[in-house]
Coordinates of C-alpha atoms and ligand atoms in Angstrom, one line a residue:
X1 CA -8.1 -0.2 -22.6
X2 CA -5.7 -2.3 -25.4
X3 CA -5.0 0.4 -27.2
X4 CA -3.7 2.8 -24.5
X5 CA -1.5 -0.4 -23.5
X6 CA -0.9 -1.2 -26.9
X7 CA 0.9 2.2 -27.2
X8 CA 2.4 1.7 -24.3
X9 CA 3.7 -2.3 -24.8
X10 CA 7.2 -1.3 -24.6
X11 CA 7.3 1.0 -22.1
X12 CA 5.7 -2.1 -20.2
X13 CA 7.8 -4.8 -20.6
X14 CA 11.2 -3.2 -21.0
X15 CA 10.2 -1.3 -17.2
X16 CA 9.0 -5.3 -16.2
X17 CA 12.8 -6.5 -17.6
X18 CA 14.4 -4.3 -16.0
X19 CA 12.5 -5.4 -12.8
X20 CA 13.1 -8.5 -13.1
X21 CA 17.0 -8.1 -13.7
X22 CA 17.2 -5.9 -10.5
X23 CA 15.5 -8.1 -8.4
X24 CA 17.3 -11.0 -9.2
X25 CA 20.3 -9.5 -8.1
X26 CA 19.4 -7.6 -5.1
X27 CA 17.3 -11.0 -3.4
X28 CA 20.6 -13.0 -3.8
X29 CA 21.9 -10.1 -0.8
X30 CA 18.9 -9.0 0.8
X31 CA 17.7 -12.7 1.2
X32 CA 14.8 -13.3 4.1
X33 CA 15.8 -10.1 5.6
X34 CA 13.4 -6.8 6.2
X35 CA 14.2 -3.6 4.4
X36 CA 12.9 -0.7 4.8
X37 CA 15.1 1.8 3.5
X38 CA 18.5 2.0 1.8
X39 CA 21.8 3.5 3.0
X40 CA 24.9 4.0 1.5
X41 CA 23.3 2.0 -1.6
X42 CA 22.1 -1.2 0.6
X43 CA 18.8 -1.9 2.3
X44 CA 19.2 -1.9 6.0
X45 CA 17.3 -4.8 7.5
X46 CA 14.7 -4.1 10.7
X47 CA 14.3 -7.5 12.2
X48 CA 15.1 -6.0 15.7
X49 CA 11.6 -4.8 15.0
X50 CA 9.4 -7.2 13.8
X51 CA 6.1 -5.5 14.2
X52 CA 7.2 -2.8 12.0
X53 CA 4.4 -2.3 9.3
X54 CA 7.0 -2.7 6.3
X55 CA 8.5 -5.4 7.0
X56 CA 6.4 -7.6 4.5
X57 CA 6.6 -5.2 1.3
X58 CA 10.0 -7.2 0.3
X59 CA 8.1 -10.5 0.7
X60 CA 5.7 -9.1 -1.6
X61 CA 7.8 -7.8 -4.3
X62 CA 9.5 -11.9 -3.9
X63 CA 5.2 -13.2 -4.6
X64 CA 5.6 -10.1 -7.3
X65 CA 8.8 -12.2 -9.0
X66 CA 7.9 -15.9 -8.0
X67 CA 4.6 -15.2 -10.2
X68 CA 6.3 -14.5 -12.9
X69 CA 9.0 -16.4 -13.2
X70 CA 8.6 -19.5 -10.8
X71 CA 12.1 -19.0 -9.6
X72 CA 12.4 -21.2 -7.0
X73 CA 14.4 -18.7 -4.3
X74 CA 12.1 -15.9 -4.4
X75 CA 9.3 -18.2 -3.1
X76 CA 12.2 -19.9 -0.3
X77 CA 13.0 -16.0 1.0
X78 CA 9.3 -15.3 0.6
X79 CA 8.4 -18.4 2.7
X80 CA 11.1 -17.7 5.3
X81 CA 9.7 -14.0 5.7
X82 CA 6.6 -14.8 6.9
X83 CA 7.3 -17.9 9.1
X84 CA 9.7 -15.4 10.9
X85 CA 6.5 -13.1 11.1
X86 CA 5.2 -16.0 13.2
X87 CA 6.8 -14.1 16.6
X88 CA 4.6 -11.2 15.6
X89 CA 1.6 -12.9 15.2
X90 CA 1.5 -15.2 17.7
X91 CA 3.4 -12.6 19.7
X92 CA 0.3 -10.4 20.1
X93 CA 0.7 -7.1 21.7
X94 CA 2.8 -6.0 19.2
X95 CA -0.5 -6.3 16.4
X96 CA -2.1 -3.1 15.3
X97 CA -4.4 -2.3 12.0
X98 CA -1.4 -2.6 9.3
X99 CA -2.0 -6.6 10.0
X100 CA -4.0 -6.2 6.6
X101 CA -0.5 -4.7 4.7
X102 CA 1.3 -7.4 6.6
X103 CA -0.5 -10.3 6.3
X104 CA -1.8 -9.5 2.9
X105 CA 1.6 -9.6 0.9
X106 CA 2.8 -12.3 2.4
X107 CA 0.5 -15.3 4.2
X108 CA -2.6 -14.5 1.8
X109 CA 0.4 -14.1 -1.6
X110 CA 1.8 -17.4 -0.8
X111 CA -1.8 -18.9 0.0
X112 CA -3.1 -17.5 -3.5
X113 CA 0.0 -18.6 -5.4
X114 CA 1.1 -22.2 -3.9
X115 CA -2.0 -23.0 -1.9
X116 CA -0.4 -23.3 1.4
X117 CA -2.6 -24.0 4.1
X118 CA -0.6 -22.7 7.0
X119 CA -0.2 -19.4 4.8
X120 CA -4.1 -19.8 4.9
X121 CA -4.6 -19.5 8.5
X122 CA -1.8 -17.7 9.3
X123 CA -3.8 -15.2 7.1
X124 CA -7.8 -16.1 8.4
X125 CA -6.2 -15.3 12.1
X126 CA -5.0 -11.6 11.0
X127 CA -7.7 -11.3 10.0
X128 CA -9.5 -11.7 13.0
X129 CA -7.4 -9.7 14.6
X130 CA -8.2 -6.8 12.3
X131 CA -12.0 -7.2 13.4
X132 CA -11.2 -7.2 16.5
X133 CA -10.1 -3.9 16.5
X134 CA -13.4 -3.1 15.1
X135 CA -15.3 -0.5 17.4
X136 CA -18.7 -1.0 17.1
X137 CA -20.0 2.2 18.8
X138 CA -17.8 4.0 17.1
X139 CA -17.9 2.5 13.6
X140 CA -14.5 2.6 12.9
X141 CA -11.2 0.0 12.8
X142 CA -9.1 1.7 15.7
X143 CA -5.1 2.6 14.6
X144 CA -2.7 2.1 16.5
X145 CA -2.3 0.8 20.0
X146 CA -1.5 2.9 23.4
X147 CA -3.8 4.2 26.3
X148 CA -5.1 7.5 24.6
X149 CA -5.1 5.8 21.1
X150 CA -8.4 4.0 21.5
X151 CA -10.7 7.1 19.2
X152 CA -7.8 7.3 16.4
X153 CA -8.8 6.0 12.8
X154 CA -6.6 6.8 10.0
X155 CA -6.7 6.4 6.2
X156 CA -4.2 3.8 5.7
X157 CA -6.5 1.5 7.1
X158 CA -8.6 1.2 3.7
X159 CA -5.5 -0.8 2.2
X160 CA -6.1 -3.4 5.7
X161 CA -9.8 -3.8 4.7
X162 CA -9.2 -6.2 1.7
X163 CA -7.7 -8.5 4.1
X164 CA -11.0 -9.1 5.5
X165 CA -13.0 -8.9 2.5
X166 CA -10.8 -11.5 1.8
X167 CA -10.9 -13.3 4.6
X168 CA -15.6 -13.4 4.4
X169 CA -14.5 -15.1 0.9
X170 CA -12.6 -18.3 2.1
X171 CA -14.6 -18.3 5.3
X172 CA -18.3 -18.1 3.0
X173 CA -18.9 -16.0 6.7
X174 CA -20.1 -12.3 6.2
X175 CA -18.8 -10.6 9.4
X176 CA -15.6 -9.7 8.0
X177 CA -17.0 -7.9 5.3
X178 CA -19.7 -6.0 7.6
X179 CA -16.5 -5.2 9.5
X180 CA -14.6 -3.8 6.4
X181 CA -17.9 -1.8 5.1
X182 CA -18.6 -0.4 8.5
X183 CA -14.7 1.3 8.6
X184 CA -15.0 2.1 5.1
X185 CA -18.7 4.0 5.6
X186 CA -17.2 5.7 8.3
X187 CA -14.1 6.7 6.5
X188 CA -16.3 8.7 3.3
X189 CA -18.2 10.2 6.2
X190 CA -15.6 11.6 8.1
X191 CA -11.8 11.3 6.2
X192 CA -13.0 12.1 2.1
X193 CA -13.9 16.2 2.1
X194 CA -16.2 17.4 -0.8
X195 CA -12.7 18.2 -2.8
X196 CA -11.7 14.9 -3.1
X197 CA -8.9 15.1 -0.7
X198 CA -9.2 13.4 2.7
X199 CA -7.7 13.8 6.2
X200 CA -4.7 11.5 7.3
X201 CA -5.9 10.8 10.8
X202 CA -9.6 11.4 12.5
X203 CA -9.8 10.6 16.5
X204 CA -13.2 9.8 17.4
X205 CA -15.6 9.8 20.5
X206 CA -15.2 6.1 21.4
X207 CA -18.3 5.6 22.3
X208 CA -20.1 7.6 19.9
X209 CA -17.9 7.9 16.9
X210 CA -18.4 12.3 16.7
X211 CA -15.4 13.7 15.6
X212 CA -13.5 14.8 18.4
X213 CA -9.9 16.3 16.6
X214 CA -8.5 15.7 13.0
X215 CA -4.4 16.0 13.5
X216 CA -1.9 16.8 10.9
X217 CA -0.7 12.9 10.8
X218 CA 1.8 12.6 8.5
X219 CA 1.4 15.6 6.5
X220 CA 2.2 19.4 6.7
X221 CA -0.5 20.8 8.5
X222 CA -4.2 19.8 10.0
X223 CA -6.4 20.7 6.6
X224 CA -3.7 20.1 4.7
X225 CA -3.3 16.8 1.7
X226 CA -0.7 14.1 2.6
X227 CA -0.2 12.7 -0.7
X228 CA 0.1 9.5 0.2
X229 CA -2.8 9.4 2.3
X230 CA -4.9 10.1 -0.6
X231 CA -2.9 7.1 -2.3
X232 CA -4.2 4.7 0.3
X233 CA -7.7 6.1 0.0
X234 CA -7.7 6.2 -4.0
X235 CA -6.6 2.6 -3.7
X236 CA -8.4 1.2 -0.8
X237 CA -11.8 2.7 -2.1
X238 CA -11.0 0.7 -5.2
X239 CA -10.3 -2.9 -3.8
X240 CA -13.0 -2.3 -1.6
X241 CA -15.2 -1.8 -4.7
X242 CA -13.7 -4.5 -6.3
X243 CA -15.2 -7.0 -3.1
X244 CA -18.1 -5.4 -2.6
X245 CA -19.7 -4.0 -5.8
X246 CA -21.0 -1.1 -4.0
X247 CA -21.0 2.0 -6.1
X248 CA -20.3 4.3 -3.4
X249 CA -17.0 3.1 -3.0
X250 CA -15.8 3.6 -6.8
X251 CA -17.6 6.9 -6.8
X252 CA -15.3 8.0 -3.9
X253 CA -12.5 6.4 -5.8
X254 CA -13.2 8.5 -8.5
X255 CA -13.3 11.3 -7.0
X256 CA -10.6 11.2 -5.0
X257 CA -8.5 10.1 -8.3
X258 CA -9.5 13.6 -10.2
X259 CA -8.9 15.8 -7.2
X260 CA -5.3 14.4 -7.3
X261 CA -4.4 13.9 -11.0
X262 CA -5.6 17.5 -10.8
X263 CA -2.8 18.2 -8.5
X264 CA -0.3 16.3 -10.9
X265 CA -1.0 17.6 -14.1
X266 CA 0.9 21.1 -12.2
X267 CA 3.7 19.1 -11.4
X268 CA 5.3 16.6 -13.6
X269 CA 3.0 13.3 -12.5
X270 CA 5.8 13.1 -9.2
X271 CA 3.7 13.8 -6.1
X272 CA 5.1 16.4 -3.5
X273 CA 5.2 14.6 0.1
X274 CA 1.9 16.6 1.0
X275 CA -0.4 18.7 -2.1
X276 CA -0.7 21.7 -0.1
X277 CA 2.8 21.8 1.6
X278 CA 4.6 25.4 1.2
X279 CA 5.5 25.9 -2.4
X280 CA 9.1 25.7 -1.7
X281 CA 9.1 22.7 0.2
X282 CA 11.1 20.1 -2.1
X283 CA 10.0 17.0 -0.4
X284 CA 8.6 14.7 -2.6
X285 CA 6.6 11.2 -2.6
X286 CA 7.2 8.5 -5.0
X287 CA 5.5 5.9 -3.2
X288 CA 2.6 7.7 -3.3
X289 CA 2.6 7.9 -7.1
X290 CA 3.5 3.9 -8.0
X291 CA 0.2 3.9 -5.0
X292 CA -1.8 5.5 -6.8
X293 CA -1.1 4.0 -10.1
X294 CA -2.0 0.9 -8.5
X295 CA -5.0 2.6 -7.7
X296 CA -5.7 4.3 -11.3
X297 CA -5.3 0.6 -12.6
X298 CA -8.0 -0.7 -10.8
X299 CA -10.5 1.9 -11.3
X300 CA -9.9 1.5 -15.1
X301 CA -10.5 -2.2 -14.5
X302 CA -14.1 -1.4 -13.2
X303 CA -15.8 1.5 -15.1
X304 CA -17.1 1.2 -18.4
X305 CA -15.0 1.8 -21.3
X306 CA -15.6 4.7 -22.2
X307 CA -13.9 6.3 -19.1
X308 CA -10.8 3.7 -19.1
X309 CA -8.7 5.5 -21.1
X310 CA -8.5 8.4 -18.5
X311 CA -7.5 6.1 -15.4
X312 CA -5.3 3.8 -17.1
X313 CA -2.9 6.8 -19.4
X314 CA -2.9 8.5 -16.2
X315 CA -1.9 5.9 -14.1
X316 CA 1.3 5.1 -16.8
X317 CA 2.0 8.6 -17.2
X318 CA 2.9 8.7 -13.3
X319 CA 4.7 5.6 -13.7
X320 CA 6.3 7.0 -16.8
X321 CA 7.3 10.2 -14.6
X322 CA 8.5 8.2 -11.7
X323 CA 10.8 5.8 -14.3
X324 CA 12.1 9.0 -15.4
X325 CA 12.9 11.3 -12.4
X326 CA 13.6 8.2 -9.5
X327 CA 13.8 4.9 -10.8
X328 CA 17.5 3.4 -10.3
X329 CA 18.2 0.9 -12.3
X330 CA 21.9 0.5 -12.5
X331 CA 23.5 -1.2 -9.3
X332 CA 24.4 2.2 -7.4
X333 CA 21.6 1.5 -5.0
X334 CA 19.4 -1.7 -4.3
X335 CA 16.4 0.4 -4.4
X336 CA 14.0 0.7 -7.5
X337 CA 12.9 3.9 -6.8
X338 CA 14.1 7.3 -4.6
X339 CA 12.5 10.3 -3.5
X340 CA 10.3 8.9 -1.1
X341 CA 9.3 10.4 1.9
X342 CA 7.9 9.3 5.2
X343 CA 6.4 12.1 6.8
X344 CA 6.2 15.5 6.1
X345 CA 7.5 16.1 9.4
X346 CA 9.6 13.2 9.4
X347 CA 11.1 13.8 13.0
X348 CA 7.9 11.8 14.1
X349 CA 9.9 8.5 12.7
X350 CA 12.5 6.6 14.8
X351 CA 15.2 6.0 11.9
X352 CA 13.3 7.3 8.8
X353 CA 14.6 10.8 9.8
X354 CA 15.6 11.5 6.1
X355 CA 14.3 12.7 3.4
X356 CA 13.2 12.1 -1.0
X357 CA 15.2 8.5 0.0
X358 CA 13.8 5.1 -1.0
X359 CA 11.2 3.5 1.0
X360 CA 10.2 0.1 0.4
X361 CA 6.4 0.4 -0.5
X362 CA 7.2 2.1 -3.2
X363 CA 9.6 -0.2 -4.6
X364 CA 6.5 -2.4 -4.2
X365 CA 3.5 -0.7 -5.1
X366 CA 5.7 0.3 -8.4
X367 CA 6.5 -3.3 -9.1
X368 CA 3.1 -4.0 -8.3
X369 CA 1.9 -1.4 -10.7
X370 CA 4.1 -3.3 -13.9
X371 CA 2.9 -6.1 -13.0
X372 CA -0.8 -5.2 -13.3
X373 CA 0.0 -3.6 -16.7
X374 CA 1.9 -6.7 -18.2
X375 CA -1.0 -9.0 -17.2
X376 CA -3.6 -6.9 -18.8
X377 CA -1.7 -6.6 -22.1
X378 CA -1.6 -10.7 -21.8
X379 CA -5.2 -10.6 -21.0
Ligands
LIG401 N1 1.6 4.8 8.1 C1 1.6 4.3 6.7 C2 2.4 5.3 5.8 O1 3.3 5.9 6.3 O2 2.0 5.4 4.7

């Protein structure tokens, strides 16, 4: 592991400078509001939509700054974020499975890095919210909300699991995790095929969990590889093998990980929107790449060492590509990174109807992804 970061040191902390030197700047703007994507160089702000699943990936990228720098504003627009998120949670109806992205980067960052105790329960009552979504019968977390949503699972959900792995941890109380286990047991059964790629969305019988359709989701066709829903399963499986130690869950990592850095090594380390979208599509996905970094970094973290090296120069050689083909680091856009994309079809989002733009989980997940690589070169 040192040496493939030793070689990579500068790489490293010149990317984490110029981070840090971006962020500084654009938070003194963007403040306590909620991007999601920029226009015209700016991030727009979605508060008229509070229960939007992004709106906390700016909060997190302000935890992302405030633990490493203890710069007092980024933890007073952090702070403000997710008492403003208040309206959501106590709101109610508005709640669906992404409380785990939600509540995650913000209530359980702040509780982890200042020891808040309203960010603490703020965080223990998402959580219960996320089990209760729990269909027993079925074995699955149910998605979204609506009358004919009750059977849909999707594969985003493994990134809401930690929350409740999390959550069995401060409460010393099991259930969360059999609740987070259950979904993810369900998800190698029916999501991960034998190639390593996995299905976006699967609706289930409700009350006996058969597999009643598998949709296109967000990606091209039904059959098909949304990259970024194998970024959420590469890095789901491996948090939820981080919490629970059970090998099956780094296995499916694993495999997941070599069916897409097969893709890659074809195209540059910048993932397309889907793998198998036509070969003259030109959508592409950063997000999905500074994802799966994330993702690479943790399964180096947990094998033995004589597999590390694969996981961890992978995961920087996606970050490399993605410094080198997106990243924007002068002040001609607020964004860190462009070329995301939404949806394959994206006409299925309200306002994120355009293409290879910025979207703010991957300015996250690839400040995320720095981060993890500067603390294990301090390590
Ligand atoms: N629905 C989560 C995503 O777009 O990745």
């Amino acid at each position: 592991m040192q040496a493939v970061l030793q070689a990579n040191e500068s790489f490293i902390q010149e990317t984490w400078d110029k981070i840090e030197s971006k962020v500084k700047v654009t938070s003194e703007r963007i403040k306590d509001s909620m991007p999601y994507t920029s226009r015209n160089g700016q991030y727009d702000d979605w508060q008229d939509t509070m229960d939007w699943w992004t709106n906390t990936f700016w909060t997190g990228i302000l935890w992302q700054m405030y633990g490493a720098t203890k710069q007092e504003s980024f933890k007073r627009y952090a702070q403000s974020m997710e008492a403003k998120m208040d309206e959501v949670l106590y709101g109610y109806d508005g709640l669906h499975h992404d409380v785990g992205f939600m509540w995650l980067l913000s209530s359980v960052m702040n509780y982890e890095l200042t020891g808040d105790e309203k960010a603490r329960k703020r965080a223990m009552l998402a959580a219960n919210v996320l089990s209760a979504r729990a269909n027993i019968s079925g074995g699955y977390i149910r998605a979204w909300n609506g009358e004919d949503n009750a059977g849909w699972a999707i594969i985003d959900c493994m990134m809401n699991i930690p929350l409740l792995f999390w959550a069995s941890e401060q409460s010393k109380d099991a259930r969360f995790t059999h609740i987070g286990t259950m979904h993810a047991d369900k998800t190698i059964n029916d999501f991960v095929r034998a190639d390593g790629s996995v299905n976006h969305i699967v609706i289930f019988n409700e009350q006996t969990g058969e597999v009643v359709d598998i949709p296109r989701g967000q990606g091209y066709v039904s059959g098909s590889s949304w990259a970024r829903g194998q970024s959420w399963a590469i890095y789901g499986f491996a948090q939820a093998y981080h919490w629970t130690q059970k090998p099956e869950y780094l296995h499916t990592a694993k495999r997941i990980a070599h069916y897409v850095l097969s893709c890659l090594a074809l195209r540059g380390y910048v993932p397309p929107c889907d793998y198998r979208q036509p070969a003259d599509s030109k959508l592409l996905d950063s997000s999905s790449g500074a994802i799966t970094a994330c993702g690479l970094i943790e399964i180096a973290k947990a094998v033995p060492e004589a597999e590390q090296a694969l996981y961890l120069q992978s995961a920087i050689q996606i970050l490399r590509a993605l410094d080198e083909t997106c990243a924007v680091w002068d002040d001609s856009d607020e964004c860190i990174l462009t070329n995301g994309t939404a949806a394959f079809h994206s006409g299925n989002f309200e306002r994120a109807e355009v293409d290879n733009k910025s979207l703010i989980y991957g300015d996250y997940y690839y400040v995320e992804a720095i981060s993890k690589l500067k603390q294990l070169l301090q390590a």
